[in-house]
Amino acid sequence: DPRLVEGITRDDGSQSGAQGAAPFGPYDYSGQQAPFWMDYISDTGDGWDATYTVAYHVAQDNLILSTSKTQGDGTKEVQTERGSILIFGGDEVYPAASLEAYETRLILPYEHAFPKRDATGSLRSSPHVFAVPGNHDWYDSLVSFTRLFCSRGSFAGWETPQQRSYFALKLPQGWWLIGTDLQLGNDIDGPQHAFFERLEKQIGPDESIILCHAEPNWINEKIYPDEYAYRSIRELEALFGDRVKLFLAGDYHHYSRHENESGVQKIVAGGGGAFLHLTHGHDDSVLEGDEGEPNFLCRRKFPSRWHSWWLAWTNLFLFPVRNWPFGFATAPAYTVTASALITPDTQVGSAADLLSQVVQRLSWEPFSLFWVVAVATGVVFFTDTSKLWYRWTAGLIHAFSHIAAAVLLGGAIAATLQAWLVEFGSEWLAWQPPLAALATAVAGYIAGPLVLALYLTLSLNVFRHHRDDASSALRSPHYKNFLRLCIAPSGELTIYPVGIRRVASKFRRSTGSTRSRLEPSNGTRPILIEDPVVI
């Protein structure tokens, strides 16, 4: 069709075309009356409780939030409205994208929170939704994401006018919102960069931009300066220059806001439904600005660093309970380690005797040496750091802690069994090896997770490493967040950071005027994480 080469003009003024053909234009909402409301949610589609709790509160027509206490003033209540546009900021489904995962983990909760039809079956007027793809959305090459968000159909009670994995929205009062696609390589490809170069010419010098990435490159560059080379993202940000007043990203499952002296905001709001990322990992209290620009200072985190530090300590005691399947990995590992380094019929009388036997086995048994090297190498590569010296130091300490625990437990169990079986007669000693292996496996099921829990807790709370692993082990669905943004007639943009300390775990059929099919029957009410931020 020749129209695919020339581009098809839509009713909203945008254009669509084949890849590499005439570009589609920005989606124009500039004619809408102010105040103009938008919602921003990122990292959704994991557990039902957290995803639906956020979706329910986003779907309500009005949400009343309380501001914090100020000097001489009490709390104040502000009324916010559901956005005319919903922005998904990346990683819309976990752990990997597929049509089934989107249906059960994202579409289903949002259809219950914001159905397209009312109780009588009549269609309601629908706001619009746009989505930025994250790395989890890319795990099926963006096939399912494209079918859901880029087919000009509907998503629950929202319409999906989006045509590409990246987009630009022209908003009222000289504001623009730009969504990028970082793909799996954390980079902007050529066609996308060309689109933004053409778009830049349409944005006036006095207009303002909200730039949405799937990942917060401003934090990643601070933590992993060698691994993260965001050249094309930097080029894109330089293309728009100081017109970018607000950077938004998800990927980290918490709330974090950085601000510089010029009032430019960089906000991570990845609390849409995935497990909580603790906030006290690597030091990001000060982020360097671009050349000649002021630094960005961390103004707020949710949960706070201090609260996050205390939450991490619960891993030390509850890791085996929260992550009980992990013991099935350490049980055989401890059994093999013990059998490789000590003889099944060991008769050690002290730790020195046990050490002597371990050295002897390592000297004469090739498999024993291979197993120890394999375990140590695997654990070293598990260590979360960009510093080589720390990787080897912490990795070897962690590895030999597991090896030592396996040897001590295996030696004690073997010696105890031998002394016990001798009382029943020497013929019973033939049962020592299998019984020792079984008992060592049971001990490894218990001890292995405890050693890992101790390592993760100390690594994060003392040395600021392994935040993602410690957070995954914590398995907390709480401390969710999303953003509600409002463009005023004066042109000011107000950001309302909404937090939910505890998500609901019980739901009942909705009553009254609420549009949702289910409403939470426990959990906590939404709060303002901090006072509204005005740009």
mmCIF file with all atom_site columns, N, CA and C in Angstrom, residues 91 132-136 138-139 180-190 192-193 213-218 220-221 224 226-237 250-252:
data_model
loop_
_atom_site.group_PDB
_atom_site.id
_atom_site.type_symbol
_atom_site.label_atom_id
_atom_site.label_alt_id
_atom_site.label_comp_id
_atom_site.label_asym_id
_atom_site.label_entity_id
_atom_site.label_seq_id
_atom_site.pdbx_PDB_ins_code
_atom_site.Cartn_x
_atom_site.Cartn_y
_atom_site.Cartn_z
_atom_site.occupancy
_atom_site.B_iso_or_equiv
_atom_site.pdbx_formal_charge
_atom_site.auth_seq_id
_atom_site.auth_comp_id
_atom_site.auth_asym_id
_atom_site.auth_atom_id
_atom_site.pdbx_PDB_model_num
ATOM 1   N N  . ASP A 1 91  ? 8.654  -2.153  32.559 1.00 0.00 ? 91  ASP A N  1
ATOM 2   C CA . ASP A 1 91  ? 8.494  -3.432  33.255 1.00 0.00 ? 91  ASP A CA 1
ATOM 3   C C  . ASP A 1 91  ? 7.046  -3.611  33.684 1.00 0.00 ? 91  ASP A C  1
ATOM 4   N N  . VAL A 1 132 ? 5.968  2.789   28.431 1.00 0.00 ? 132 VAL A N  1
ATOM 5   C CA . VAL A 1 132 ? 7.394  2.692   28.119 1.00 0.00 ? 132 VAL A CA 1
ATOM 6   C C  . VAL A 1 132 ? 7.817  1.248   28.365 1.00 0.00 ? 132 VAL A C  1
ATOM 7   N N  . PRO A 1 133 ? 8.456  0.575   27.417 1.00 0.00 ? 133 PRO A N  1
ATOM 8   C CA . PRO A 1 133 ? 8.868  -0.810  27.654 1.00 0.00 ? 133 PRO A CA 1
ATOM 9   C C  . PRO A 1 133 ? 10.143 -0.882  28.484 1.00 0.00 ? 133 PRO A C  1
ATOM 10  N N  . GLY A 1 134 ? 10.177 -1.828  29.422 1.00 0.00 ? 134 GLY A N  1
ATOM 11  C CA . GLY A 1 134 ? 11.383 -2.094  30.198 1.00 0.00 ? 134 GLY A CA 1
ATOM 12  C C  . GLY A 1 134 ? 12.032 -3.382  29.739 1.00 0.00 ? 134 GLY A C  1
ATOM 13  N N  . ASN A 1 135 ? 13.102 -3.774  30.408 1.00 0.00 ? 135 ASN A N  1
ATOM 14  C CA . ASN A 1 135 ? 13.815 -4.978  29.974 1.00 0.00 ? 135 ASN A CA 1
ATOM 15  C C  . ASN A 1 135 ? 12.947 -6.229  30.095 1.00 0.00 ? 135 ASN A C  1
ATOM 16  N N  . HIS A 1 136 ? 12.069 -6.300  31.104 1.00 0.00 ? 136 HIS A N  1
ATOM 17  C CA . HIS A 1 136 ? 11.207 -7.470  31.226 1.00 0.00 ? 136 HIS A CA 1
ATOM 18  C C  . HIS A 1 136 ? 10.187 -7.528  30.090 1.00 0.00 ? 136 HIS A C  1
ATOM 19  N N  . TRP A 1 138 ? 10.882 -6.701  27.130 1.00 0.00 ? 138 TRP A N  1
ATOM 20  C CA . TRP A 1 138 ? 11.650 -7.040  25.937 1.00 0.00 ? 138 TRP A CA 1
ATOM 21  C C  . TRP A 1 138 ? 12.022 -8.515  25.880 1.00 0.00 ? 138 TRP A C  1
ATOM 22  N N  . TYR A 1 139 ? 11.724 -9.300  26.915 1.00 0.00 ? 139 TYR A N  1
ATOM 23  C CA . TYR A 1 139 ? 12.190 -10.687 26.940 1.00 0.00 ? 139 TYR A CA 1
ATOM 24  C C  . TYR A 1 139 ? 11.528 -11.557 25.881 1.00 0.00 ? 139 TYR A C  1
ATOM 25  N N  . THR A 1 180 ? 10.836 7.046   26.079 1.00 0.00 ? 180 THR A N  1
ATOM 26  C CA . THR A 1 180 ? 11.887 6.412   25.276 1.00 0.00 ? 180 THR A CA 1
ATOM 27  C C  . THR A 1 180 ? 11.820 4.897   25.398 1.00 0.00 ? 180 THR A C  1
ATOM 28  N N  . ASP A 1 181 ? 12.502 4.224   24.489 1.00 0.00 ? 181 ASP A N  1
ATOM 29  C CA . ASP A 1 181 ? 12.635 2.768   24.520 1.00 0.00 ? 181 ASP A CA 1
ATOM 30  C C  . ASP A 1 181 ? 14.126 2.443   24.585 1.00 0.00 ? 181 ASP A C  1
ATOM 31  N N  . LEU A 1 182 ? 14.605 2.033   25.765 1.00 0.00 ? 182 LEU A N  1
ATOM 32  C CA . LEU A 1 182 ? 16.029 1.739   25.947 1.00 0.00 ? 182 LEU A CA 1
ATOM 33  C C  . LEU A 1 182 ? 16.405 0.351   25.450 1.00 0.00 ? 182 LEU A C  1
ATOM 34  N N  . GLN A 1 183 ? 15.423 -0.489  25.117 1.00 0.00 ? 183 GLN A N  1
ATOM 35  C CA . GLN A 1 183 ? 15.644 -1.837  24.635 1.00 0.00 ? 183 GLN A CA 1
ATOM 36  C C  . GLN A 1 183 ? 16.483 -2.634  25.639 1.00 0.00 ? 183 GLN A C  1
ATOM 37  N N  . LEU A 1 184 ? 16.960 -3.796  25.254 1.00 0.00 ? 184 LEU A N  1
ATOM 38  C CA . LEU A 1 184 ? 17.744 -4.627  26.167 1.00 0.00 ? 184 LEU A CA 1
ATOM 39  C C  . LEU A 1 184 ? 19.175 -4.153  26.294 1.00 0.00 ? 184 LEU A C  1
ATOM 40  N N  . GLY A 1 185 ? 19.640 -3.381  25.327 1.00 0.00 ? 185 GLY A N  1
ATOM 41  C CA . GLY A 1 185 ? 21.018 -2.896  25.374 1.00 0.00 ? 185 GLY A CA 1
ATOM 42  C C  . GLY A 1 185 ? 21.171 -1.572  26.060 1.00 0.00 ? 185 GLY A C  1
ATOM 43  N N  . ASN A 1 186 ? 20.121 -1.089  26.714 1.00 0.00 ? 186 ASN A N  1
ATOM 44  C CA . ASN A 1 186 ? 20.170 0.187   27.428 1.00 0.00 ? 186 ASN A CA 1
ATOM 45  C C  . ASN A 1 186 ? 20.627 1.317   26.518 1.00 0.00 ? 186 ASN A C  1
ATOM 46  N N  . ASP A 1 187 ? 20.049 1.379   25.324 1.00 0.00 ? 187 ASP A N  1
ATOM 47  C CA . ASP A 1 187 ? 20.494 2.367   24.364 1.00 0.00 ? 187 ASP A CA 1
ATOM 48  C C  . ASP A 1 187 ? 19.326 2.785   23.479 1.00 0.00 ? 187 ASP A C  1
ATOM 49  N N  . ILE A 1 188 ? 19.514 3.929   22.802 1.00 0.00 ? 188 ILE A N  1
ATOM 50  C CA . ILE A 1 188 ? 18.516 4.453   21.861 1.00 0.00 ? 188 ILE A CA 1
ATOM 51  C C  . ILE A 1 188 ? 18.965 4.093   20.453 1.00 0.00 ? 188 ILE A C  1
ATOM 52  N N  . ASP A 1 189 ? 18.100 3.414   19.672 1.00 0.00 ? 189 ASP A N  1
ATOM 53  C CA . ASP A 1 189 ? 18.516 3.020   18.329 1.00 0.00 ? 189 ASP A CA 1
ATOM 54  C C  . ASP A 1 189 ? 18.393 4.185   17.353 1.00 0.00 ? 189 ASP A C  1
ATOM 55  N N  . GLY A 1 190 ? 18.867 3.959   16.130 1.00 0.00 ? 190 GLY A N  1
ATOM 56  C CA . GLY A 1 190 ? 18.927 5.020   15.126 1.00 0.00 ? 190 GLY A CA 1
ATOM 57  C C  . GLY A 1 190 ? 17.578 5.602   14.741 1.00 0.00 ? 190 GLY A C  1
ATOM 58  N N  . GLN A 1 192 ? 14.777 5.657   16.335 1.00 0.00 ? 192 GLN A N  1
ATOM 59  C CA . GLN A 1 192 ? 14.213 6.366   17.472 1.00 0.00 ? 192 GLN A CA 1
ATOM 60  C C  . GLN A 1 192 ? 14.917 7.711   17.669 1.00 0.00 ? 192 GLN A C  1
ATOM 61  N N  . HIS A 1 193 ? 16.238 7.706   17.545 1.00 0.00 ? 193 HIS A N  1
ATOM 62  C CA . HIS A 1 193 ? 16.996 8.944   17.701 1.00 0.00 ? 193 HIS A CA 1
ATOM 63  C C  . HIS A 1 193 ? 16.614 9.941   16.608 1.00 0.00 ? 193 HIS A C  1
ATOM 64  N N  . HIS A 1 213 ? 12.308 7.499   31.061 1.00 0.00 ? 213 HIS A N  1
ATOM 65  C CA . HIS A 1 213 ? 13.131 6.350   30.713 1.00 0.00 ? 213 HIS A CA 1
ATOM 66  C C  . HIS A 1 213 ? 12.656 5.137   31.504 1.00 0.00 ? 213 HIS A C  1
ATOM 67  N N  . ALA A 1 214 ? 12.995 3.947   31.015 1.00 0.00 ? 214 ALA A N  1
ATOM 68  C CA . ALA A 1 214 ? 12.661 2.736   31.765 1.00 0.00 ? 214 ALA A CA 1
ATOM 69  C C  . ALA A 1 214 ? 13.625 2.516   32.922 1.00 0.00 ? 214 ALA A C  1
ATOM 70  N N  . GLU A 1 215 ? 14.839 3.074   32.835 1.00 0.00 ? 215 GLU A N  1
ATOM 71  C CA . GLU A 1 215 ? 15.832 2.896   33.891 1.00 0.00 ? 215 GLU A CA 1
ATOM 72  C C  . GLU A 1 215 ? 16.417 4.254   34.265 1.00 0.00 ? 215 GLU A C  1
ATOM 73  N N  . PRO A 1 216 ? 16.769 4.445   35.535 1.00 0.00 ? 216 PRO A N  1
ATOM 74  C CA . PRO A 1 216 ? 17.340 5.730   35.964 1.00 0.00 ? 216 PRO A CA 1
ATOM 75  C C  . PRO A 1 216 ? 18.839 5.788   35.672 1.00 0.00 ? 216 PRO A C  1
ATOM 76  N N  . ASN A 1 217 ? 19.206 6.232   34.479 1.00 0.00 ? 217 ASN A N  1
ATOM 77  C CA . ASN A 1 217 ? 20.618 6.260   34.110 1.00 0.00 ? 217 ASN A CA 1
ATOM 78  C C  . ASN A 1 217 ? 21.427 7.173   35.017 1.00 0.00 ? 217 ASN A C  1
ATOM 79  N N  . TRP A 1 218 ? 20.771 8.176   35.620 1.00 0.00 ? 218 TRP A N  1
ATOM 80  C CA . TRP A 1 218 ? 21.498 9.096   36.496 1.00 0.00 ? 218 TRP A CA 1
ATOM 81  C C  . TRP A 1 218 ? 22.004 8.403   37.758 1.00 0.00 ? 218 TRP A C  1
ATOM 82  N N  . ASN A 1 220 ? 22.376 4.751   37.859 1.00 0.00 ? 220 ASN A N  1
ATOM 83  C CA . ASN A 1 220 ? 23.216 3.647   37.398 1.00 0.00 ? 220 ASN A CA 1
ATOM 84  C C  . ASN A 1 220 ? 24.625 4.107   37.046 1.00 0.00 ? 220 ASN A C  1
ATOM 85  N N  . GLU A 1 221 ? 24.748 5.288   36.458 1.00 0.00 ? 221 GLU A N  1
ATOM 86  C CA . GLU A 1 221 ? 26.071 5.798   36.110 1.00 0.00 ? 221 GLU A CA 1
ATOM 87  C C  . GLU A 1 221 ? 26.903 6.087   37.351 1.00 0.00 ? 221 GLU A C  1
ATOM 88  N N  . TYR A 1 224 ? 27.523 2.100   38.825 1.00 0.00 ? 224 TYR A N  1
ATOM 89  C CA . TYR A 1 224 ? 28.306 1.246   37.941 1.00 0.00 ? 224 TYR A CA 1
ATOM 90  C C  . TYR A 1 224 ? 28.878 2.075   36.786 1.00 0.00 ? 224 TYR A C  1
ATOM 91  N N  . ASP A 1 226 ? 31.512 1.869   35.038 1.00 0.00 ? 226 ASP A N  1
ATOM 92  C CA . ASP A 1 226 ? 32.158 1.150   33.941 1.00 0.00 ? 226 ASP A CA 1
ATOM 93  C C  . ASP A 1 226 ? 31.166 0.364   33.103 1.00 0.00 ? 226 ASP A C  1
ATOM 94  N N  . GLU A 1 227 ? 30.169 -0.219  33.758 1.00 0.00 ? 227 GLU A N  1
ATOM 95  C CA . GLU A 1 227 ? 29.236 -1.075  33.038 1.00 0.00 ? 227 GLU A CA 1
ATOM 96  C C  . GLU A 1 227 ? 28.178 -0.303  32.259 1.00 0.00 ? 227 GLU A C  1
ATOM 97  N N  . TYR A 1 228 ? 27.834 0.905   32.740 1.00 0.00 ? 228 TYR A N  1
ATOM 98  C CA . TYR A 1 228 ? 26.742 1.654   32.112 1.00 0.00 ? 228 TYR A CA 1
ATOM 99  C C  . TYR A 1 228 ? 27.302 2.814   31.310 1.00 0.00 ? 228 TYR A C  1
ATOM 100 N N  . ALA A 1 229 ? 27.274 2.685   29.998 1.00 0.00 ? 229 ALA A N  1
ATOM 101 C CA . ALA A 1 229 ? 27.733 3.750   29.113 1.00 0.00 ? 229 ALA A CA 1
ATOM 102 C C  . ALA A 1 229 ? 26.540 4.225   28.296 1.00 0.00 ? 229 ALA A C  1
ATOM 103 N N  . TYR A 1 230 ? 25.800 5.181   28.838 1.00 0.00 ? 230 TYR A N  1
ATOM 104 C CA . TYR A 1 230 ? 24.565 5.652   28.207 1.00 0.00 ? 230 TYR A CA 1
ATOM 105 C C  . TYR A 1 230 ? 24.897 6.777   27.217 1.00 0.00 ? 230 TYR A C  1
ATOM 106 N N  . ARG A 1 231 ? 25.669 6.475   26.203 1.00 0.00 ? 231 ARG A N  1
ATOM 107 C CA . ARG A 1 231 ? 26.082 7.529   25.271 1.00 0.00 ? 231 ARG A CA 1
ATOM 108 C C  . ARG A 1 231 ? 24.898 8.117   24.524 1.00 0.00 ? 231 ARG A C  1
ATOM 109 N N  . SER A 1 232 ? 24.072 7.254   23.947 1.00 0.00 ? 232 SER A N  1
ATOM 110 C CA . SER A 1 232 ? 22.964 7.778   23.152 1.00 0.00 ? 232 SER A CA 1
ATOM 111 C C  . SER A 1 232 ? 21.916 8.447   24.025 1.00 0.00 ? 232 SER A C  1
ATOM 112 N N  . ILE A 1 233 ? 21.731 7.960   25.264 1.00 0.00 ? 233 ILE A N  1
ATOM 113 C CA . ILE A 1 233 ? 20.799 8.628   26.169 1.00 0.00 ? 233 ILE A CA 1
ATOM 114 C C  . ILE A 1 233 ? 21.331 10.003  26.523 1.00 0.00 ? 233 ILE A C  1
ATOM 115 N N  . ARG A 1 234 ? 22.624 10.081  26.777 1.00 0.00 ? 234 ARG A N  1
ATOM 116 C CA . ARG A 1 234 ? 23.231 11.379  27.054 1.00 0.00 ? 234 ARG A CA 1
ATOM 117 C C  . ARG A 1 234 ? 23.079 12.314  25.867 1.00 0.00 ? 234 ARG A C  1
ATOM 118 N N  . GLU A 1 235 ? 23.248 11.789  24.661 1.00 0.00 ? 235 GLU A N  1
ATOM 119 C CA . GLU A 1 235 ? 23.064 12.611  23.460 1.00 0.00 ? 235 GLU A CA 1
ATOM 120 C C  . GLU A 1 235 ? 21.623 13.096  23.354 1.00 0.00 ? 235 GLU A C  1
ATOM 121 N N  . LEU A 1 236 ? 20.680 12.205  23.690 1.00 0.00 ? 236 LEU A N  1
ATOM 122 C CA . LEU A 1 236 ? 19.270 12.585  23.640 1.00 0.00 ? 236 LEU A CA 1
ATOM 123 C C  . LEU A 1 236 ? 18.966 13.662  24.665 1.00 0.00 ? 236 LEU A C  1
ATOM 124 N N  . GLU A 1 237 ? 19.471 13.504  25.882 1.00 0.00 ? 237 GLU A N  1
ATOM 125 C CA . GLU A 1 237 ? 19.238 14.499  26.918 1.00 0.00 ? 237 GLU A CA 1
ATOM 126 C C  . GLU A 1 237 ? 19.891 15.831  26.547 1.00 0.00 ? 237 GLU A C  1
ATOM 127 N N  . GLY A 1 250 ? 11.516 4.097   36.323 1.00 0.00 ? 250 GLY A N  1
ATOM 128 C CA . GLY A 1 250 ? 11.187 3.037   37.263 1.00 0.00 ? 250 GLY A CA 1
ATOM 129 C C  . GLY A 1 250 ? 12.410 2.167   37.465 1.00 0.00 ? 250 GLY A C  1
ATOM 130 N N  . ASP A 1 251 ? 12.236 0.861   37.325 1.00 0.00 ? 251 ASP A N  1
ATOM 131 C CA . ASP A 1 251 ? 13.284 -0.152  37.437 1.00 0.00 ? 251 ASP A CA 1
ATOM 132 C C  . ASP A 1 251 ? 13.670 -0.422  38.882 1.00 0.00 ? 251 ASP A C  1
ATOM 133 N N  . TYR A 1 252 ? 13.925 0.617   39.678 1.00 0.00 ? 252 TYR A N  1
ATOM 134 C CA . TYR A 1 252 ? 14.131 0.441   41.115 1.00 0.00 ? 252 TYR A CA 1
ATOM 135 C C  . TYR A 1 252 ? 12.760 0.526   41.787 1.00 0.00 ? 252 TYR A C  1
#
